[in-house]
Short mmCIF file of C-alpha atoms in Angstrom, two decimals:
data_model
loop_
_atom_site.label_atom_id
_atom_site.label_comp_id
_atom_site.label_asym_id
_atom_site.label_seq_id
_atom_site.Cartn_x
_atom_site.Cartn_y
_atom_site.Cartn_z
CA UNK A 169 80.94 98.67 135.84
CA UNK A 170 78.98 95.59 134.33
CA UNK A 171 77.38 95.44 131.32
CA UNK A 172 74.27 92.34 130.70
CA UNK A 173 73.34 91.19 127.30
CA UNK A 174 71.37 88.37 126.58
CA UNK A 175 71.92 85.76 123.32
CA UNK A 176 68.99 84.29 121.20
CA UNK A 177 68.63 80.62 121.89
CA UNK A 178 70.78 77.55 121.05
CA UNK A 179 70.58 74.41 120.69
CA UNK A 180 72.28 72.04 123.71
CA UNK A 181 75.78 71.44 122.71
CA UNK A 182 76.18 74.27 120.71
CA UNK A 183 78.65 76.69 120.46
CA UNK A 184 77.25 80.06 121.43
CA UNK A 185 78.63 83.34 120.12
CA UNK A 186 77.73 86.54 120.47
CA UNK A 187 78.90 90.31 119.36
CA UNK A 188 78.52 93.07 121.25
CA UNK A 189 76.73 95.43 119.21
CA UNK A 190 78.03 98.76 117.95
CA UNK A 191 75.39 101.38 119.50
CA UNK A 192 76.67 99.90 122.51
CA UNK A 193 80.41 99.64 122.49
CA UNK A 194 82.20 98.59 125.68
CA UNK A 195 84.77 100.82 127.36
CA UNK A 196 88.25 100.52 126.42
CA UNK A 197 90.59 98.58 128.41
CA UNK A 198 90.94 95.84 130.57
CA UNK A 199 87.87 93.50 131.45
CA UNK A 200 86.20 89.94 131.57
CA UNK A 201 82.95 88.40 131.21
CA UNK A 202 81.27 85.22 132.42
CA UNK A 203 77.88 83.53 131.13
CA UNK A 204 75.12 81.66 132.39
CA UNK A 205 72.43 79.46 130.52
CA UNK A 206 68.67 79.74 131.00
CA UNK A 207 66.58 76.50 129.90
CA UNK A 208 62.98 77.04 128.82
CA UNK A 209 61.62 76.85 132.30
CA UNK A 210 63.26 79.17 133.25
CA UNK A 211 65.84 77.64 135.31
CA UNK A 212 69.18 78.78 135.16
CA UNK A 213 72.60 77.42 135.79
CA UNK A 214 75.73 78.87 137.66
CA UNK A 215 77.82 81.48 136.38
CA UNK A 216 80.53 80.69 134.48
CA UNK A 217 84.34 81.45 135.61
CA UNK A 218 85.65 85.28 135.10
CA UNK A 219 87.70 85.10 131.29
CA UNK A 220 89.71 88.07 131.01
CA UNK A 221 89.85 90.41 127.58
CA UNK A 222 90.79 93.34 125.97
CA UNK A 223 88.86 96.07 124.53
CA UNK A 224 90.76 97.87 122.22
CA UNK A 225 90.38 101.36 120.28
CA UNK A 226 91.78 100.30 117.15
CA UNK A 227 89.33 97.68 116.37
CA UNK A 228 87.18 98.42 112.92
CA UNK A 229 84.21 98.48 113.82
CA UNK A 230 82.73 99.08 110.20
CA UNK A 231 84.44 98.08 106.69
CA UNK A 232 83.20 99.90 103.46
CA UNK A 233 84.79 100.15 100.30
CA UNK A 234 88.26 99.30 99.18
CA UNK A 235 90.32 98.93 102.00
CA UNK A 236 93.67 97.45 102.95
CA UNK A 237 93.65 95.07 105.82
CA UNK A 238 95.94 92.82 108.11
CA UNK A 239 95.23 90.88 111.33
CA UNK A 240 96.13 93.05 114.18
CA UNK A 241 95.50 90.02 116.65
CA UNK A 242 95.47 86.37 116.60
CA UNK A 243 92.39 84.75 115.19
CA UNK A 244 92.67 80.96 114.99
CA UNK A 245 91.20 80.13 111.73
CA UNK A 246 90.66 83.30 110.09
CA UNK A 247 88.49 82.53 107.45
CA UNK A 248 86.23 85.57 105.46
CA UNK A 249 83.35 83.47 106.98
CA UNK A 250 84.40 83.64 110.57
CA UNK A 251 85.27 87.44 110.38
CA UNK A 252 81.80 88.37 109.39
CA UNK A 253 83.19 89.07 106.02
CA UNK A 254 80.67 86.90 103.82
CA UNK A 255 80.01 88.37 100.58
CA UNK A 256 83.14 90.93 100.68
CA UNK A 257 86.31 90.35 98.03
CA UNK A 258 89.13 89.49 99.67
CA UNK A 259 92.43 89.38 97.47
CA UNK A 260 96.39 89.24 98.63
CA UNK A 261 99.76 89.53 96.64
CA UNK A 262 101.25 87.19 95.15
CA UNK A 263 105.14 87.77 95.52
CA UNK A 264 106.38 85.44 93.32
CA UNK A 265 103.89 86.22 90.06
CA UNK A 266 103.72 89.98 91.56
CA UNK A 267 99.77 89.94 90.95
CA UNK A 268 96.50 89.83 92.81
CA UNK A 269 95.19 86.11 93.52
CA UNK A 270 91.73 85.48 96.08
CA UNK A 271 92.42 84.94 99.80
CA UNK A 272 90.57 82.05 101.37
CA UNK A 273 92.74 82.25 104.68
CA UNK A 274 94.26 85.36 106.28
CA UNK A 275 97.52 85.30 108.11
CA UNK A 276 99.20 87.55 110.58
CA UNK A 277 101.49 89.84 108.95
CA UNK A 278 100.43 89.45 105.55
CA UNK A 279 98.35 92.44 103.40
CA UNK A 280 94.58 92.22 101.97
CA UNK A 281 93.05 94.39 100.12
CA UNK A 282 89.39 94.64 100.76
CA UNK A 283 86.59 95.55 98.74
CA UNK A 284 82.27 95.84 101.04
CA UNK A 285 80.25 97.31 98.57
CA UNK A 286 78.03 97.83 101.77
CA UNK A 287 78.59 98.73 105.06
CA UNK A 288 80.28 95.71 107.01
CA UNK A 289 80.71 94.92 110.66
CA UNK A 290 83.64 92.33 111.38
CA UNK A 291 83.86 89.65 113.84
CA UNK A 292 87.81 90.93 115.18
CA UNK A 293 87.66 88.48 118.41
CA UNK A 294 91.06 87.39 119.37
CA UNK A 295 94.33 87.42 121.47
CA UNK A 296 96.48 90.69 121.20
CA UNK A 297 99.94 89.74 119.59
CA UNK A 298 102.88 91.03 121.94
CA UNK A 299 106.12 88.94 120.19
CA UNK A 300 108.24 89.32 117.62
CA UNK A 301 107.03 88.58 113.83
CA UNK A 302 109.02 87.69 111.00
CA UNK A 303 107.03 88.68 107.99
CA UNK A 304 109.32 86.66 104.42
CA UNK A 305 109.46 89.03 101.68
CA UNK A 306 110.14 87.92 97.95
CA UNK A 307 112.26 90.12 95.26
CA UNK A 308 109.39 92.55 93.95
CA UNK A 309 106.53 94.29 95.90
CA UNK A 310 104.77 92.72 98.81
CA UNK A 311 101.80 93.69 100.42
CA UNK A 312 102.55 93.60 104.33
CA UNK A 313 100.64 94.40 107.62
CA UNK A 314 102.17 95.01 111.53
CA UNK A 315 99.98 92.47 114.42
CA UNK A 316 99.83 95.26 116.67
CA UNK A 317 97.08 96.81 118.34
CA UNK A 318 99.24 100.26 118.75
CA UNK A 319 100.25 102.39 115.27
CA UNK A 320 103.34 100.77 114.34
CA UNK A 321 106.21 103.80 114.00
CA UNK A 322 108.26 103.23 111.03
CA UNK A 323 111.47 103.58 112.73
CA UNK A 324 114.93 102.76 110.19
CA UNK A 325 116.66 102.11 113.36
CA UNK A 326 114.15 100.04 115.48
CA UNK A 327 112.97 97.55 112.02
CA UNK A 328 115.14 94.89 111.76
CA UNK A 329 115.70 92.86 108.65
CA UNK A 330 117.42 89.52 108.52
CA UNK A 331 119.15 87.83 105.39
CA UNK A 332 121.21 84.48 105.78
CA UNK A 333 122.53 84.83 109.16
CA UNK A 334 122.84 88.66 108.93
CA UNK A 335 120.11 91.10 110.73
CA UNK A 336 120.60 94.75 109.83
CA UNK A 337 118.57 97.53 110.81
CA UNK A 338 116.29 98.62 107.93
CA UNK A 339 118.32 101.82 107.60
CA UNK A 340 121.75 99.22 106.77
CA UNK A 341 119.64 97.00 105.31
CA UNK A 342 118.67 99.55 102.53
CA UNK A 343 121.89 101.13 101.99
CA UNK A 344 122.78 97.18 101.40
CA UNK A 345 120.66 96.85 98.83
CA UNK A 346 117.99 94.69 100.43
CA UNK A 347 115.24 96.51 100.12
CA UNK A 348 113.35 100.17 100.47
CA UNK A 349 113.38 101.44 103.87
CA UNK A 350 110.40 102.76 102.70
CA UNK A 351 106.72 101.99 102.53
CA UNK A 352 103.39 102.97 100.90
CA UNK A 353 100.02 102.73 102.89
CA UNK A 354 96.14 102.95 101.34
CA UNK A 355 94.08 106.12 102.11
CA UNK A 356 90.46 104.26 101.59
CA UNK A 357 88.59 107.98 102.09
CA UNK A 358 91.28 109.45 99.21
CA UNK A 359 92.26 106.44 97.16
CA UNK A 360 94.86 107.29 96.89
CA UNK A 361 98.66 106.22 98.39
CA UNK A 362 100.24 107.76 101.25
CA UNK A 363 104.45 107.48 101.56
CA UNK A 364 104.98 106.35 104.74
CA UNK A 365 109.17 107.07 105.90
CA UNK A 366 111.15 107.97 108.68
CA UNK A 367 110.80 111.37 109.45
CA UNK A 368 114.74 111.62 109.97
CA UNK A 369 114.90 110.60 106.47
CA UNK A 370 111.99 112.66 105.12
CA UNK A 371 110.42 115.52 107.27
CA UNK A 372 106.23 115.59 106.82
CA UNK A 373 106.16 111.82 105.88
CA UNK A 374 103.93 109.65 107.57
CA UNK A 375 105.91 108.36 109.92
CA UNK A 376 103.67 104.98 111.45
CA UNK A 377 101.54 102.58 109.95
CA UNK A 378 98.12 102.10 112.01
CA UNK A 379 96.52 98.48 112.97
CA UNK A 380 94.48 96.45 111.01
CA UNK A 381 95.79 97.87 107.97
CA UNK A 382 98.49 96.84 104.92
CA UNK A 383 101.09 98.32 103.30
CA UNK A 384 104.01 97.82 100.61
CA UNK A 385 107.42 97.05 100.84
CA UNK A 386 109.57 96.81 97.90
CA UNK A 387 112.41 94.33 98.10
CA UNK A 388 115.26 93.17 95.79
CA UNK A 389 116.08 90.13 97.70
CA UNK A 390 114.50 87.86 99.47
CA UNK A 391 114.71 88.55 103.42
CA UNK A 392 112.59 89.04 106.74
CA UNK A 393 111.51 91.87 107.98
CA UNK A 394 111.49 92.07 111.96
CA UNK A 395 108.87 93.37 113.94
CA UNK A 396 108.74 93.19 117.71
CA UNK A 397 106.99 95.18 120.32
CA UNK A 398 109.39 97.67 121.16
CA UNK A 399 108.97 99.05 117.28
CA UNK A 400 105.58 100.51 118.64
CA UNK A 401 106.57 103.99 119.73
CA UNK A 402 103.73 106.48 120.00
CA UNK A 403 102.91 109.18 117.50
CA UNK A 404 105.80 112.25 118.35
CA UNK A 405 108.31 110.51 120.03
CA UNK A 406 111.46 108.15 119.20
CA UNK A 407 112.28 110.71 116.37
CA UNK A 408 115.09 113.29 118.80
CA UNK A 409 116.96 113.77 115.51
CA UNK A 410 115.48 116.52 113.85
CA UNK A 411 115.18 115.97 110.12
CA UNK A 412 116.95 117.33 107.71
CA UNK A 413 116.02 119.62 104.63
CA UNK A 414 112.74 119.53 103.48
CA UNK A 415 109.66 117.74 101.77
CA UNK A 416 106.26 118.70 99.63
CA UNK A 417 103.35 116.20 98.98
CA UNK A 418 102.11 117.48 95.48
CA UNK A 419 98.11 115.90 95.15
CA UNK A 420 95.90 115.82 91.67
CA UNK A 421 92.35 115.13 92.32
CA UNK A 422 89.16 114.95 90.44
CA UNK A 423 86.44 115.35 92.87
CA UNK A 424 87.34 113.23 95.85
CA UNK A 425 90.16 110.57 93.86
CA UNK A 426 93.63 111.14 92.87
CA UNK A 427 97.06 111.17 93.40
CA UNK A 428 99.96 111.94 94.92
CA UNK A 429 103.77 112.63 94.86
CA UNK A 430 106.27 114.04 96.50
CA UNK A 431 109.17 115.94 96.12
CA UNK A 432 112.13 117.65 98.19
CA UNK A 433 115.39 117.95 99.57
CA UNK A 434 117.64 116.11 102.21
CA UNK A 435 118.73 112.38 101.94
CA UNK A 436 118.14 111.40 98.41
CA UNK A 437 114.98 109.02 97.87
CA UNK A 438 113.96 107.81 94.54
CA UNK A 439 110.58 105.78 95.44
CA UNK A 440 107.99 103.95 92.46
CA UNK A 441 104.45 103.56 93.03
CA UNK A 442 103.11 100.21 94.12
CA UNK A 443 100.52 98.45 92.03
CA UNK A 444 97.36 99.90 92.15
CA UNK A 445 94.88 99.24 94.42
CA UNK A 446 92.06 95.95 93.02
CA UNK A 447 88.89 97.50 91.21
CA UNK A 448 89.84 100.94 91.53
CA UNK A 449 89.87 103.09 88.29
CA UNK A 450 91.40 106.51 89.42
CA UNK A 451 90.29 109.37 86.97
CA UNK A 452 93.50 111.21 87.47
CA UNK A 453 97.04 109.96 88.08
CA UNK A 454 100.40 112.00 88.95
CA UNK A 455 104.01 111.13 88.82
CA UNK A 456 107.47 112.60 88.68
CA UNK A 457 109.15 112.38 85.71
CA UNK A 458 112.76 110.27 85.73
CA UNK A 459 115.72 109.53 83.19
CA UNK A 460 114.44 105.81 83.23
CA UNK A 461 111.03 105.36 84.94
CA UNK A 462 107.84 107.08 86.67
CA UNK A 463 108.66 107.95 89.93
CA UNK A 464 105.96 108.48 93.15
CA UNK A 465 108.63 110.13 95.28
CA UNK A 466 112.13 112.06 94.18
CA UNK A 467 114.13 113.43 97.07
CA UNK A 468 117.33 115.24 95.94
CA UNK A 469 120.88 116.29 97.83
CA UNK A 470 120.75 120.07 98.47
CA UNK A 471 123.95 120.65 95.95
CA UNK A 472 121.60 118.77 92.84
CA UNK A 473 119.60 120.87 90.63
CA UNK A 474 115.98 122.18 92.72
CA UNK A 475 113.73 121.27 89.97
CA UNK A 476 110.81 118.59 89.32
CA UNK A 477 109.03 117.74 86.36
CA UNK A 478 105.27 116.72 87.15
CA UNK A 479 102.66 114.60 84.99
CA UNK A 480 99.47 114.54 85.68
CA UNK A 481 97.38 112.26 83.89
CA UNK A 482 93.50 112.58 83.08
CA UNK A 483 91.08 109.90 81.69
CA UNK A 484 88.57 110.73 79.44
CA UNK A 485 85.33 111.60 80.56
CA UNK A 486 81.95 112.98 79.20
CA UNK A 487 83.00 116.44 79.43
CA UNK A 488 84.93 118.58 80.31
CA UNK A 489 86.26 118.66 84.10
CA UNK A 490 88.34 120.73 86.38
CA UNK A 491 91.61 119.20 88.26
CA UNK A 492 92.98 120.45 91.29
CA UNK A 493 96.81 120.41 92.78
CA UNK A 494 96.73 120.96 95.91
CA UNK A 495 100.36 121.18 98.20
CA UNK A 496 99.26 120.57 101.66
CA UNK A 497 102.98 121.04 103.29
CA UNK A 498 103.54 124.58 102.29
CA UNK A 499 103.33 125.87 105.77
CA UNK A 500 105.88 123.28 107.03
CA UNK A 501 108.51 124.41 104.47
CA UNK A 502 111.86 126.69 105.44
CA UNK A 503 111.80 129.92 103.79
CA UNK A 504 115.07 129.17 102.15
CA UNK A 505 111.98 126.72 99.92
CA UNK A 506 111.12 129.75 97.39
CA UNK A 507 109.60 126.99 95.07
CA UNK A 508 107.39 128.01 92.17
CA UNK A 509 104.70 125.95 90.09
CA UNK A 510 105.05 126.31 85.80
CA UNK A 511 102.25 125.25 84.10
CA UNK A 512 103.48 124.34 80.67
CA UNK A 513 99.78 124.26 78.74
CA UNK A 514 99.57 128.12 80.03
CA UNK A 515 102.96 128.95 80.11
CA UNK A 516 102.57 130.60 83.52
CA UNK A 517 104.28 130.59 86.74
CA UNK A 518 102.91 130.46 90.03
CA UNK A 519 104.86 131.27 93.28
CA UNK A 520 104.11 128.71 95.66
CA UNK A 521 104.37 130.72 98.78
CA UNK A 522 100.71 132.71 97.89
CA UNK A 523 98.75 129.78 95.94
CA UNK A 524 98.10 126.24 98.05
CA UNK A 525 96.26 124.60 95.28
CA UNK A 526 95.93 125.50 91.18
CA UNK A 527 93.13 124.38 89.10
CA UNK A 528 93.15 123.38 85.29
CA UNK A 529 90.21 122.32 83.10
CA UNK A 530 91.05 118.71 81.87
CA UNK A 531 89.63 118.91 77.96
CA UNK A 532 86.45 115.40 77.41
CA UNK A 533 89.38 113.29 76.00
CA UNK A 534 92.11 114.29 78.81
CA UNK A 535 95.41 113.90 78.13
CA UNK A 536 98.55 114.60 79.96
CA UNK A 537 99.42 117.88 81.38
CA UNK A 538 103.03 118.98 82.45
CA UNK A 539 104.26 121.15 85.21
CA UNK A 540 107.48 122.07 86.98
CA UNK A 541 108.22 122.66 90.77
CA UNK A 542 111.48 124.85 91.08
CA UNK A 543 113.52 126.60 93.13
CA UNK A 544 113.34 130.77 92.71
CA UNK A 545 116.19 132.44 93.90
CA UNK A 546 116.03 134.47 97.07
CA UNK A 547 113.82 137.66 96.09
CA UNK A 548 114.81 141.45 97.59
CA UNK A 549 112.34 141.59 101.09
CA UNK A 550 109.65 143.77 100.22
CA UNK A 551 109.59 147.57 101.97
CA UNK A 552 107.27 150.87 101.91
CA UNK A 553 110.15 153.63 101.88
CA UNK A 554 109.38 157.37 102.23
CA UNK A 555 105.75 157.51 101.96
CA UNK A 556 104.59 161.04 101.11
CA UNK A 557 101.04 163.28 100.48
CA UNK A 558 101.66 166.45 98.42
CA UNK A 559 98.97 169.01 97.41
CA UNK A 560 96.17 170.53 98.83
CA UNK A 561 94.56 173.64 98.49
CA UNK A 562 97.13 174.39 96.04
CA UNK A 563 96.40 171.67 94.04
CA UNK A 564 92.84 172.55 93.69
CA UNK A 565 92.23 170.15 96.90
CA UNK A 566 93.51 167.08 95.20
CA UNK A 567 96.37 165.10 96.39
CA UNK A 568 99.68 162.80 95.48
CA UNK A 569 100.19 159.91 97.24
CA UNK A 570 103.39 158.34 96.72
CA UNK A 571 105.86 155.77 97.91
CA UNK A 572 109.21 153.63 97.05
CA UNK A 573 108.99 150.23 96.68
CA UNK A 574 112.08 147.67 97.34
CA UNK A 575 110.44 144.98 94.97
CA UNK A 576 107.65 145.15 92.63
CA UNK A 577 104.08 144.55 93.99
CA UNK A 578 100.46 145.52 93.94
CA UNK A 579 99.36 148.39 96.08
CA UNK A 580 96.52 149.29 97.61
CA UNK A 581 95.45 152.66 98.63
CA UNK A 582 92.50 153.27 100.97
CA UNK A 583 91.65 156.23 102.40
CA UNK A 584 90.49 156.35 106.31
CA UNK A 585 88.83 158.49 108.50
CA UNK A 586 88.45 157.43 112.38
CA UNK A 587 89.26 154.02 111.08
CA UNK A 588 86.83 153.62 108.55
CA UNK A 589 86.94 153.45 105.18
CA UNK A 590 86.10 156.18 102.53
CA UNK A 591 87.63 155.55 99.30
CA UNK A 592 89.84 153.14 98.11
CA UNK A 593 92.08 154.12 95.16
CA UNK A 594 92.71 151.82 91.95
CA UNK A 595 95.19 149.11 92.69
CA UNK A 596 98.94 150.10 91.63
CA UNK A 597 100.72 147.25 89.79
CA UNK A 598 104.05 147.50 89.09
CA UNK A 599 106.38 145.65 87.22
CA UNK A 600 109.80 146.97 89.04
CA UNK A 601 110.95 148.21 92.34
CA UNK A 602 110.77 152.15 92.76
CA UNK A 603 108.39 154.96 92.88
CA UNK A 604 104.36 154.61 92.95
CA UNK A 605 102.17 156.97 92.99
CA UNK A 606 98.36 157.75 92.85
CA UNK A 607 95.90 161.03 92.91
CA UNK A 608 92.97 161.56 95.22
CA UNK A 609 90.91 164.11 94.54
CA UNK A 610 89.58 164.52 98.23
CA UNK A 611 86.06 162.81 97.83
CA UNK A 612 84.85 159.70 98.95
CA UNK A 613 83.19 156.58 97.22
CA UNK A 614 80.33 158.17 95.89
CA UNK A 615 82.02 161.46 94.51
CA UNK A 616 81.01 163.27 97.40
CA UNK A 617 83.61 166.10 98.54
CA UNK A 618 84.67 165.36 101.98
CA UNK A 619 84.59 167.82 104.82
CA UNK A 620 87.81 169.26 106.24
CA UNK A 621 90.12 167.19 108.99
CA UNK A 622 92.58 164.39 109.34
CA UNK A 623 92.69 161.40 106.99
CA UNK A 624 94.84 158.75 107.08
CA UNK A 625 96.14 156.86 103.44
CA UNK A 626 96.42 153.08 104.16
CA UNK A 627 98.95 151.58 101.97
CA UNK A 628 99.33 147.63 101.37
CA UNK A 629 101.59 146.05 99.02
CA UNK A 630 101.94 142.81 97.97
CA UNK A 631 104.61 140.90 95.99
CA UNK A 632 103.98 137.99 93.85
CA UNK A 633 105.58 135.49 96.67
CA UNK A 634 103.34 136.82 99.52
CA UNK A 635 105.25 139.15 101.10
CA UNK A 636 103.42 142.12 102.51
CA UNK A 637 104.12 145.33 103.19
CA UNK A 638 102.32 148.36 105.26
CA UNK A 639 102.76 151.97 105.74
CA UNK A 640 100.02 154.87 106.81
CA UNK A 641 100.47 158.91 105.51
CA UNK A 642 98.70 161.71 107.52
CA UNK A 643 96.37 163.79 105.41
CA UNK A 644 95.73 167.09 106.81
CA UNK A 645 92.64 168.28 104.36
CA UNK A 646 91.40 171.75 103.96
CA UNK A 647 89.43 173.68 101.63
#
C-alpha cells in the first residue's frame, strides 16, 4: 500500500521535515518511505533510497492537560522545541532537593510532568529502544518512565535493581530495604494516582505501566533500576501465580477530580502518596489513617485486625457540594470480604456488598470527614421457610400470608395472576429472623374485588448485605 504526501517548499540546502497528519494516520507496523524534490519548473529529481520505520500504536498523537510523560524512543536532541511542544510547561524531579525544577532537555528513562492548556500534537519521530536501561535513583521519590513502545508489566521478578556490585530482583531488592517494589502512575482524565503493583503481591492492582508515560518510585538508597526488553510481557500473562487474598480501591471525587486509596488483605503493603501532581489543586483528597503518617495504600496479613480508618478531605468552596466514594473492586472480592462502610458524621453503617458508591454533602467551608472499612462477621444465609396462605371465605375473603425468615430482611409481597401483577402488599421490615406476615383482602390496586381463580403471592426478601431470597404461595380464591 503507498501513501503520497507532498511538503510546502524549501529553500536549497535545507533540511526538510514533514508530519504526517492526524486525519490521516498511517497503518501500524512495518514500512519505509523515500522522497523526491521538484524545482520550480517543474523538474524533478530521482527518488531517494527506501529508509525503513516503524509505525507504532502507542504514539500520542494529541497532549492536553496535565500529563506525565517519558521518551518511549530515542530522539537525538529532545528539546520541547523539537517535539512540537512550544509553549507547553515542561517540569521533572529533582531527586536530590525532592522538588519540581523546568526541563529544557528530556532524557530516556526519566519522568515529566506535562501541562498543554490546548490541544497539542507532538513531533515523536525516532528509533524504537530494544536494550537494557539503567534508570539511577536517589534516596526519596523519583519520577521515572520505561523506553518501550509495549506497556511495560511491573513484574517483582523480571525488574532488576543493582546496588554496588549486587543486582537483586525488585521483589529482594525491597525486602532489602532498597526501595518500594511499588509504583504510582498519573490518571490525566481522573487526576488522580493509580497504584501500580504486582498482581501476585496485590490482586486488582494495575499491574503495567504504558509508553510514553511516568511514574514514581520511592527509594531509600541510591541504586539502578533495570529495565530490559524481556520485562515487556503483555497485559494477562507472566502472572501463573494466582494472587493471594484480596484488595479494594476506595475513590473520593468531586465532579470529575479526586482521590484514591486502597485497602486489603494478603502480603502486607504500607505505600505513601507521591507528591502531587504540578498546578493541580484537587478539591477533595483521601488517605488512610496510620500510627505515624498518611498512608495511600495499607495492605494487612489476614491474622491483623480487618479494619481501616478513611479521611477524606474537602476544600472549601462557594457552597455547598456533594462527594462521592465510589469502590470499583467490589465484584472482584471473595465472599469471605463481608466489609462494611461507617460513616462517622451520620453514625451509620453501610454493607458494602449492596452499595458501590455513598454520597455525603461536603458543608461551603469543608472539612474532614471520617469513615471506617471493616470486616462483618459471616451473617446466617438468608431463606424463605414454610410459606403459607390461610383464610378465605371464612375469613370474610381476606387472607394471611406468612413466612419464616432465617435472617432479618425486607419483604415484598406481590400478588400475581397469569404472571402479572395485581397488588403489591406494604413492604415487611423486620428487625430479626422469624415469622412475617401480611393480610390481603382479595382486591387489587385500585380496591377493586377480584374475580374467583388461582393467584399466586410472590415473595422477595432482602437482607441488608444483598442476599436475596424467593418463594411463591398458591392462592386458590373463592367467594
Amino acid at each position: 500500500r503507498q501513501f503520497n504526501f507532498a511538503l510546502d517548499s524549501s529553500a536549497s540546502g535545507a533540511v526538510a521535515r514533514f508530519q504526517v497528519p492526524t486525519a490521516q494516520a498511517l497503518p501500524v507496523g512495518a514500512a519505509s518511505w523515500r522522497a523526491r524534490a521538484i524545482d520550480s519548473r517543474n523538474a524533478a529529481s530521482a527518488w531517494s533510497e527506501p529508509q525503513p520505520f516503524t509505525i507504532a500504536t502507542a504514539l500520542p498523537s494529541q497532549l492536553e492537560g496535565v500529563l506525565a510523560f517519558g521518551l518511549g524512543l530515542n530522539l537525538p536532541n529532545a528539546t520541547p522545541e523539537s517535539l512540537g511542544l512550544q509553549g507547553v510547561r515542561i517540569v521533572e524531579w529533582a531527586p536530590d532537593a525532592q522538588r519540581y525544577q523546568d526541563a529544557s532537555q528530556l532524557r530516556i528513562g526519566r519522568g515529566y510532568f506535562l501541562k498543554a492548556d490546548a490541544p497539542v500534537q507532538p513531533d515523536l519521530s525516532g528509533t524504537p529502544f530494544t536494550g537494557e536501561i539503567r534508570i539511577p535513583l536517589q534516596a526519596g521519590w523519583n519520577l521515572i518512565s520505561h523506553p518501550y513502545l509495549a506497556p511495560l508489566a511491573w513484574d517483582e521478578t523480571a525488574i532488576r535493581v543493582v546496588q554496588g556490585g549486587e543486582n537483586r530482583t525488585l521483589r529482594e531488592a525491597s525486602q532489602a530495604g532498597w526501595l518500594e517494589r511499588y509504583a504510582w502512575a498519573w490518571e490525566a482524565s481522573q487526576r488522580r494516582y493509580r497504584l501500580v503493583c504486582d498482581p501476585r503481591t496485590l490482586p486488582n492492582a494495575q499491574r503495567e505501566l504504558p509508553p510514553f508515560t511516568g511514574a514514581w518510585i520511592l527509594a531509600w538508597q541510591p541504586c539502578e533500576l533495570v529495565l530490559n526488553p524481556t520485562t515487556r510481557v503483555a497485559s494477562g500473562r507472566g502472572f501463573e501465580t494466582p494472587p493471594s487474598g484480596w484488595s479494594l480501591r476506595v475513590q473520593a471525587s468531586v465532579g470529575s477530580e479526586g482521590g484514591e486509596v486502597v485497602l486489603g488483605v494478603g502480603t502486607p503493603l504500607l505505600a505513601s502518596a507521591p507528591p502531587d501532581a504540578p498546578d493541580t489543586d484537587t478539591p477533595v483528597r483521601i488517605h488512610l489513617r496510620h500510627a505515624t503518617h498518611p498512608l495511600s495504600a495499607d495492605i494487612r496479613r489476614a491474622d491483623e485486625r480487618a479494619q481501616w480508618t478513611i479521611e477524606v478531605v474537602v476544600a472549601p468552596a462557594d457552597t455547598a457540594r456533594p462527594v462521592e466514594l465510589r469502590f470499583p473492586d467490589l465484584a472482584h472480592l471473595p465472599r469471605r470480604a463481608m466489609l462494611a462502610l461507617y460513616d462517622e458524621q451520620a453514625q451509620r453503617t453501610f454493607p458494602l456488598r449492596t452499595r458501590a458508591r455513598y454520597t455525603f454533602t461536603a458543608p461551603p467551608e469543608g472539612g474532614v470527614f471520617r469513615f471506617r472499612i471493616q470486616q462483618e462477621r459471616a451473617r446466617t444465609p438468608l431463606q424463605i421457610l414454610q410459606p403459607s396462605a390461610q383464610g378465605g371465605r371464612s375469613a370474610g375473603g381476606a387472607y394471611t400470608l406468612q413466612a419464616t425468615l432465617t435472617a432479618p430482611a425486607q419483604v415484598q409481597f406481590e400478588i400475581r395472576a397469569a404472571g402479572r401483577i395485581v397488588r403489591t402488599l406494604p413492604v415487611q421490615t423486620t428487625r430479626t429472623a422469624g415469622l412475617v406476615q401480611v393480610v390481603w383482602d382479595g382486591r387489587d390496586e385500585t380496591g377493586r374485588a377480584l374475580p374467583p381463580g388461582t393467584y399466586q403471592a410472590h415473595i422477595v426478601a432482602q437482607s441488608d448485605d444483598g442476599q436475596l431470597a424467593r418463594a411463591v404461595i398458591p392462592i386458590l380464591l373463592t367467594r
